[in-house]
PDB file of C-alpha atoms and ligand atoms in Angstrom:
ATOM      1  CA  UNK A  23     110.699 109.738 113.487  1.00  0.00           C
ATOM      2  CA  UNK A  24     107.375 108.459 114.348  1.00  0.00           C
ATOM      3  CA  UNK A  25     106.300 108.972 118.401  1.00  0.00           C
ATOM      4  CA  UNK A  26     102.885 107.601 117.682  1.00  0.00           C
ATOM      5  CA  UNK A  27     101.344 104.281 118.628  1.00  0.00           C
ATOM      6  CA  UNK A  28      97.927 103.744 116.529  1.00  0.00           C
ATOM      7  CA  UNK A  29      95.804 100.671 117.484  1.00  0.00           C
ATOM      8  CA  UNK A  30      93.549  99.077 115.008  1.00  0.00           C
ATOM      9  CA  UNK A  31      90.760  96.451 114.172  1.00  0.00           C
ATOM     10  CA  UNK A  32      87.573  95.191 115.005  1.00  0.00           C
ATOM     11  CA  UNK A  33      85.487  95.806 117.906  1.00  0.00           C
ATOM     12  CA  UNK A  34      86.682  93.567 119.994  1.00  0.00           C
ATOM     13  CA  UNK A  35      90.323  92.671 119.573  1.00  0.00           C
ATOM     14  CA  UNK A  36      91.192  94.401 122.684  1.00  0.00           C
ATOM     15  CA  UNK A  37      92.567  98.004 121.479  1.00  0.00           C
ATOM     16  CA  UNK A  38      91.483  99.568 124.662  1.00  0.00           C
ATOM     17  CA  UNK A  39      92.833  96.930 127.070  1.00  0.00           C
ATOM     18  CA  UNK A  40      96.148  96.191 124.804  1.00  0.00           C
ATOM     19  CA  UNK A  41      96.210 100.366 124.221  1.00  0.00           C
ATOM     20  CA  UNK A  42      96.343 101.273 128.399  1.00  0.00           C
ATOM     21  CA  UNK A  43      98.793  98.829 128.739  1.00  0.00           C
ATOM     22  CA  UNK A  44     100.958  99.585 126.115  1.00  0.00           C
ATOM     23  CA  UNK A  45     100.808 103.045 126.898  1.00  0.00           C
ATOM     24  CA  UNK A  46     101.823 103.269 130.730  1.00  0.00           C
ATOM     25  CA  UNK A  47     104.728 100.545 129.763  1.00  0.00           C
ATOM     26  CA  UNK A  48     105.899 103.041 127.136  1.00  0.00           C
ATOM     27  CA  UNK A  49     105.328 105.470 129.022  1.00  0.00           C
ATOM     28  CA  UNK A  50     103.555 107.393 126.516  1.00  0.00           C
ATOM     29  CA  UNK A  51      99.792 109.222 126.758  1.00  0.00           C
ATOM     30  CA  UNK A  52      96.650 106.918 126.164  1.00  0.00           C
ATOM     31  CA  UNK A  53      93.949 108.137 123.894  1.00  0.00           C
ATOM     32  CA  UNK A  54      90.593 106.726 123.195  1.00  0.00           C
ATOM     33  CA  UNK A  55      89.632 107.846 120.047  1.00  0.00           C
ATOM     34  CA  UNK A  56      85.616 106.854 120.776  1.00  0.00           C
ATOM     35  CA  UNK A  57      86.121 108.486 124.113  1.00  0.00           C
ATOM     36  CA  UNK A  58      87.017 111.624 122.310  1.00  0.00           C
ATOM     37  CA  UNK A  59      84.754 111.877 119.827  1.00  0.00           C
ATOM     38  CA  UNK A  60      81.298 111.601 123.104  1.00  0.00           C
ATOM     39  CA  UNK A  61      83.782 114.367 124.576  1.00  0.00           C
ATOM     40  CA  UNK A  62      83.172 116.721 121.582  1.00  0.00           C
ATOM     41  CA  UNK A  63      79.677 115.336 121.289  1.00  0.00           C
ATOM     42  CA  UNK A  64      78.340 115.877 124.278  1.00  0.00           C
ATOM     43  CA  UNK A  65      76.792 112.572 124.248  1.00  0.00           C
ATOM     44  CA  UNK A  66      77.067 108.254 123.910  1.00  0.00           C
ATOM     45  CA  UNK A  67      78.619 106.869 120.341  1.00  0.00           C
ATOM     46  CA  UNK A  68      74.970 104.889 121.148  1.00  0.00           C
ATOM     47  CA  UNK A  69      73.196 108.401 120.920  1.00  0.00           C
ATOM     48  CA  UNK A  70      75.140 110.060 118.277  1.00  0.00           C
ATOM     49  CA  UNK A  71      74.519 106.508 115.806  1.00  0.00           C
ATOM     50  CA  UNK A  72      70.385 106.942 117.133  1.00  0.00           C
ATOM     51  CA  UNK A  73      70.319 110.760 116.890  1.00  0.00           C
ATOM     52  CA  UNK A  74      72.258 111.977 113.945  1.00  0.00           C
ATOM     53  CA  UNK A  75      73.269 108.592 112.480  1.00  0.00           C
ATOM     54  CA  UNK A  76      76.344 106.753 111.170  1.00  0.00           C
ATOM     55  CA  UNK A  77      77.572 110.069 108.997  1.00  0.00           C
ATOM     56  CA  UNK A  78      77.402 112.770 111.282  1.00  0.00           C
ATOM     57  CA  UNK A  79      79.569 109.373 113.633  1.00  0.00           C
ATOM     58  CA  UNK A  80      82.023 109.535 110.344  1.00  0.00           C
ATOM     59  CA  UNK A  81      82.703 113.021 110.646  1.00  0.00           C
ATOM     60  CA  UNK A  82      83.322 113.565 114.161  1.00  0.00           C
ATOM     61  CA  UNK A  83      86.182 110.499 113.956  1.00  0.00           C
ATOM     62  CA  UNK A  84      87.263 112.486 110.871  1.00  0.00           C
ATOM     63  CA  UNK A  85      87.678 115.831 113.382  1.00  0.00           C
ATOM     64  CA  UNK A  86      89.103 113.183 115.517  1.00  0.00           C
ATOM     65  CA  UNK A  87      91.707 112.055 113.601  1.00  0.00           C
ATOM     66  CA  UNK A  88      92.438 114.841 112.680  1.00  0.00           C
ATOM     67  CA  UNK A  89      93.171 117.015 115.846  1.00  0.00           C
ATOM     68  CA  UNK A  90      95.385 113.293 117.189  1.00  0.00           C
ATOM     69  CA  UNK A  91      97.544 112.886 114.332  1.00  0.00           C
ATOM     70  CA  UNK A  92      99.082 116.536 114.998  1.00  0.00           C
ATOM     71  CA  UNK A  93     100.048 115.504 118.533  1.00  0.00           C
ATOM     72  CA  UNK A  94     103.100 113.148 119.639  1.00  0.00           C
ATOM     73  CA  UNK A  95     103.945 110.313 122.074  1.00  0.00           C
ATOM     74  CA  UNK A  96     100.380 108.498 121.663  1.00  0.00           C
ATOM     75  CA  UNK A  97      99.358 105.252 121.953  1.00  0.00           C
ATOM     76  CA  UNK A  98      96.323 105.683 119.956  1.00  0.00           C
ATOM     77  CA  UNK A  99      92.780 103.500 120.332  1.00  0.00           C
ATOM     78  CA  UNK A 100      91.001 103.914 116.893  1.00  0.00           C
ATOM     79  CA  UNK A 101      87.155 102.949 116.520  1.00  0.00           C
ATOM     80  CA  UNK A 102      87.015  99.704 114.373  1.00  0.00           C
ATOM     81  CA  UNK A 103      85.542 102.227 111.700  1.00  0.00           C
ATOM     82  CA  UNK A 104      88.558 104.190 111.729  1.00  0.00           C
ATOM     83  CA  UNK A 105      89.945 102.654 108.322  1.00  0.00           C
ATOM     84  CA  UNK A 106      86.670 103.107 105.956  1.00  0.00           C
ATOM     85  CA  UNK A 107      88.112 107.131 105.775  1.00  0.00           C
ATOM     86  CA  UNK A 108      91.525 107.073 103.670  1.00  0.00           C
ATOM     87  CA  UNK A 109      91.882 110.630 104.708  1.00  0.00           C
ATOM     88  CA  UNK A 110      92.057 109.476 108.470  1.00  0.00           C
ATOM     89  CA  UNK A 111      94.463 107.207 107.980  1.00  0.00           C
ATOM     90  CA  UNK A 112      96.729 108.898 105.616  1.00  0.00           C
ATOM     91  CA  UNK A 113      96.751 111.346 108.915  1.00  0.00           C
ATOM     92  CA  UNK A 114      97.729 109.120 111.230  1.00  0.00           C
ATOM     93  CA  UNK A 115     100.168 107.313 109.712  1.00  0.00           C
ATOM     94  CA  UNK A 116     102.245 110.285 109.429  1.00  0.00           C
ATOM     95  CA  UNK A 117     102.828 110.228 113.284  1.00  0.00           C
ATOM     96  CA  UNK A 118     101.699 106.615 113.928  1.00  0.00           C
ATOM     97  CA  UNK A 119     103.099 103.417 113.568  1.00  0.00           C
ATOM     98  CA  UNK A 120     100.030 101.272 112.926  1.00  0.00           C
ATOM     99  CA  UNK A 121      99.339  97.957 114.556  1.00  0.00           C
ATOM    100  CA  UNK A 122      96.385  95.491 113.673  1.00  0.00           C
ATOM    101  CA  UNK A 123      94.992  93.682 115.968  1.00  0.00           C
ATOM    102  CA  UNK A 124      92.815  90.831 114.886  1.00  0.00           C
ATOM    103  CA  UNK A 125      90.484  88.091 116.452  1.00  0.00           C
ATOM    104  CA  UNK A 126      88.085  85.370 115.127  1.00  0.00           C
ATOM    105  CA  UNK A 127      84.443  86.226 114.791  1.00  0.00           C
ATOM    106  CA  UNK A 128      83.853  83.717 117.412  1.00  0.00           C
ATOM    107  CA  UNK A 129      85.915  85.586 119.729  1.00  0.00           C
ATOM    108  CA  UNK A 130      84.720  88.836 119.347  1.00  0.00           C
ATOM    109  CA  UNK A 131      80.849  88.041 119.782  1.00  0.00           C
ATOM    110  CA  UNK A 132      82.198  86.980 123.196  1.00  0.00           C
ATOM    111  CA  UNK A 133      83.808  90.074 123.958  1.00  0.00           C
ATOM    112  CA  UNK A 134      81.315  92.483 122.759  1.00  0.00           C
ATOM    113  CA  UNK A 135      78.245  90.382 123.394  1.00  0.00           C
ATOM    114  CA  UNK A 136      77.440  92.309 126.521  1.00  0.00           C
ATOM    115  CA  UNK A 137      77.902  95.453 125.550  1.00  0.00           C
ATOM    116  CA  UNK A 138      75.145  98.075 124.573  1.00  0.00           C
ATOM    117  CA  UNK A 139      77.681 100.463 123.433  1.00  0.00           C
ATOM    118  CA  UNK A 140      78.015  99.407 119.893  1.00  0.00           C
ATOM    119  CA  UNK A 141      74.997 100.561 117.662  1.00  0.00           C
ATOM    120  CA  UNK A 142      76.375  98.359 114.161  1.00  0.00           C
ATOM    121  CA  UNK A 143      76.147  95.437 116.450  1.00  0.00           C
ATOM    122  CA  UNK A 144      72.643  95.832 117.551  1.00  0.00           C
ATOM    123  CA  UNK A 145      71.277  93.606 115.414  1.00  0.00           C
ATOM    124  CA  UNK A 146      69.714  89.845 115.500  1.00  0.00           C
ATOM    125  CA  UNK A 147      72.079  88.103 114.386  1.00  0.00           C
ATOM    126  CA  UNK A 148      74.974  89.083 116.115  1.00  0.00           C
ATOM    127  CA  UNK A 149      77.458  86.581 114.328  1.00  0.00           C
ATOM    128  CA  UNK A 150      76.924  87.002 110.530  1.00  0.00           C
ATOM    129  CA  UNK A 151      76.699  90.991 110.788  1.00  0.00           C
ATOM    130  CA  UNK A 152      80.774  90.640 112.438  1.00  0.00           C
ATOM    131  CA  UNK A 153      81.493  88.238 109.599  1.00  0.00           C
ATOM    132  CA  UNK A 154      80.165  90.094 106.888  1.00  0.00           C
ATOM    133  CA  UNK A 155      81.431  93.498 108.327  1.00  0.00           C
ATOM    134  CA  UNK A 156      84.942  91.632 108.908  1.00  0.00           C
ATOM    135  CA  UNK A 157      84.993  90.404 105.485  1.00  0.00           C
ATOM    136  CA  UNK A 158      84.452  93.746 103.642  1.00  0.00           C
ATOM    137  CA  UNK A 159      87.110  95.565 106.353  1.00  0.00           C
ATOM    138  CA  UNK A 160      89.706  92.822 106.300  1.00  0.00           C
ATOM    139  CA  UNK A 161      91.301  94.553 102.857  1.00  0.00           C
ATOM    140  CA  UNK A 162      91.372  98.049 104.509  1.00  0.00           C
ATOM    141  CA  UNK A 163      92.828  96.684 107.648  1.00  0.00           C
ATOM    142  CA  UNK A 164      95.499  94.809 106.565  1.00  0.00           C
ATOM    143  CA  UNK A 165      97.174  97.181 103.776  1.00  0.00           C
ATOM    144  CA  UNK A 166      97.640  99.925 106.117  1.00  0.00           C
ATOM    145  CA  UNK A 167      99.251  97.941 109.007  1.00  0.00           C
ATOM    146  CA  UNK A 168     102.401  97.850 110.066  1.00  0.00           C
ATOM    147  CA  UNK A 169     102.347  95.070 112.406  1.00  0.00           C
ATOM    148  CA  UNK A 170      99.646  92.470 112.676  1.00  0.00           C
ATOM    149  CA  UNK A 171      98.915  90.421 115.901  1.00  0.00           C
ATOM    150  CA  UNK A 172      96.044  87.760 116.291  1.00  0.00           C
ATOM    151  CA  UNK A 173      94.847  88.334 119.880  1.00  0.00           C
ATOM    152  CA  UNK A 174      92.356  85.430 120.023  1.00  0.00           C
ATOM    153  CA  UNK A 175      94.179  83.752 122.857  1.00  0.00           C
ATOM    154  CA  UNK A 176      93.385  86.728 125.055  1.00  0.00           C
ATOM    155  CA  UNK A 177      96.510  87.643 127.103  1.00  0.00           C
ATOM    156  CA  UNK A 178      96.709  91.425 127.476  1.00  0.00           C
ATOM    157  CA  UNK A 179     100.522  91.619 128.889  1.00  0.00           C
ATOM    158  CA  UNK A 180     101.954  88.828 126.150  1.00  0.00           C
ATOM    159  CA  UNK A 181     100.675  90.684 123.133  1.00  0.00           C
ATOM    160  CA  UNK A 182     101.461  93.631 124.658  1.00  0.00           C
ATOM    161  CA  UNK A 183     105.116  92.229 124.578  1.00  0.00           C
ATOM    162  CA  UNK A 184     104.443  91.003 121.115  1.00  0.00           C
ATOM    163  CA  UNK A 185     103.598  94.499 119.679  1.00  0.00           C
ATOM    164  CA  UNK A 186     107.144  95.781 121.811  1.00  0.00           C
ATOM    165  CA  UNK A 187     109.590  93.710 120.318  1.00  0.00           C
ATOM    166  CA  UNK A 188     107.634  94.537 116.870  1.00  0.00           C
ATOM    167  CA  UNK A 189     107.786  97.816 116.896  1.00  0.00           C
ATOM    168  CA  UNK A 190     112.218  97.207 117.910  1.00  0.00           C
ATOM    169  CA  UNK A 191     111.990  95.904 114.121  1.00  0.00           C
ATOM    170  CA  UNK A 192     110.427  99.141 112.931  1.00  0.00           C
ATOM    171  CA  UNK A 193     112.659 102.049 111.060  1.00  0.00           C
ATOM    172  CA  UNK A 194     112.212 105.120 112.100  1.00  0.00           C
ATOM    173  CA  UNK A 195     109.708 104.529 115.489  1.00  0.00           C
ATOM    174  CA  UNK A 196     110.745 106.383 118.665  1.00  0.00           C
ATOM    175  CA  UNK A 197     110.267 104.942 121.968  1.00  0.00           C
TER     176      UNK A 197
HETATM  177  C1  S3P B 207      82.776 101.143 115.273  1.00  0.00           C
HETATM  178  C2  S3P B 207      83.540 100.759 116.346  1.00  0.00           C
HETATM  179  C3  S3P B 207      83.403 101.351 117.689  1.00  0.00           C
HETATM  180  C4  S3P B 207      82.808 102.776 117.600  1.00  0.00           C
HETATM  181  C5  S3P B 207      81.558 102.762 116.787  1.00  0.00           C
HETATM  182  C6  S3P B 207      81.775 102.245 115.363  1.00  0.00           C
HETATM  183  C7  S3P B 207      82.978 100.463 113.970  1.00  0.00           C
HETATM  184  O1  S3P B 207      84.659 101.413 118.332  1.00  0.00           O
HETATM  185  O2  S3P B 207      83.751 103.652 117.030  1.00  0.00           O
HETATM  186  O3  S3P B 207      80.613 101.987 117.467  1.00  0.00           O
HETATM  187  O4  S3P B 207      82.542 101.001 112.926  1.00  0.00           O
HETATM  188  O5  S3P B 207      83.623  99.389 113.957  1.00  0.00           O
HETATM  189  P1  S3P B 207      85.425 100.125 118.965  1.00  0.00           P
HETATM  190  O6  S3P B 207      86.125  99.420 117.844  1.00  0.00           O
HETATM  191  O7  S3P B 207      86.375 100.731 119.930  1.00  0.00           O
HETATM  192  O8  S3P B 207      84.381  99.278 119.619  1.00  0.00           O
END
């Protein structure tokens, strides 16, 4: 039996908002996977990305992953990146049911275009790096889910409800 919630997809599509929701209605503990991995840094995701770049950023959400998928009753926020590492995923899954959650590019440049905290989106032209990065992750994201929800019609508590009744379909989960 799986115990394990894991939350993924773009920056953007409201892991972190859906995740602590999810979480204290399940009644399970919330993790931030990005939160963890300053924790064992000892600094920002900004500073590890401008310090040690994106590879030394791979292999602390490798460590990550690693040190979650041994522990139970999750609901899990993964970094968008989370998928481009088959090894973290084949970890997770074998605790986590895995839920996608997706948005239009449109709707993600609104939701992250304030934010200073994500280093692959510091660039000029904000809209065609999420595109292009969206296209090439789209594959990854999608055979590995579980459940897919489209969360472009922001509403934290009904897709919150979606993912619930979801996961009532799904052999083998534990509530
Ligand atoms: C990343 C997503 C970020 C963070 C880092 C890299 C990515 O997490 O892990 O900036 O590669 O998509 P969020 O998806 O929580 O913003």
């Amino acid at each position: 039996m799986k115990s394990n919630v894991a939350l993924i997809g773009f920056m953007g599509t409201g892991k972190t908002a859906v995740g602590k929701a999810l979480a204290k209605k399940l009644g399970k503990e919330f993790i931030e996977m990005d939160s963890l991995i300053e924790q064992k840094a000892g600094k920002s995701i900004p500073e590890i990305f401008g310090e040690d770049g994106e590879i030394a950023f791979r292999e602390l959400e490798i460590a990550t992953a690693k040190e979650i998928s041994k522990q139970k009753n999750l609901v899990i926020a993964c970094g968008g990146g989370v998928v481009l590492n088959k090894i973290n995923i084949d970890r997770l899954k074998n605790e986590a049911v895995i839920v996608y959650l997706t948005a239009s590019p449109e709707v993600i440049l609104k939701r992250v275009s304030n934010s200073e905290a994500r280093p692959l989106l510091n660039v000029a032209n904000k809209i065609s790096q999420i595109s292009e990065l969206l296209q090439f992750r789209k594959p990854y994201y999608e055979q590995i889910a579980d459940i897919s929800i489209n969360t472009s019609e922001f509403d934290i508590a009904s897709v919150m409800e979606q993912i619930i009744s979801r996961l009532k379909e799904v052999e083998g989960f534990r509530f």
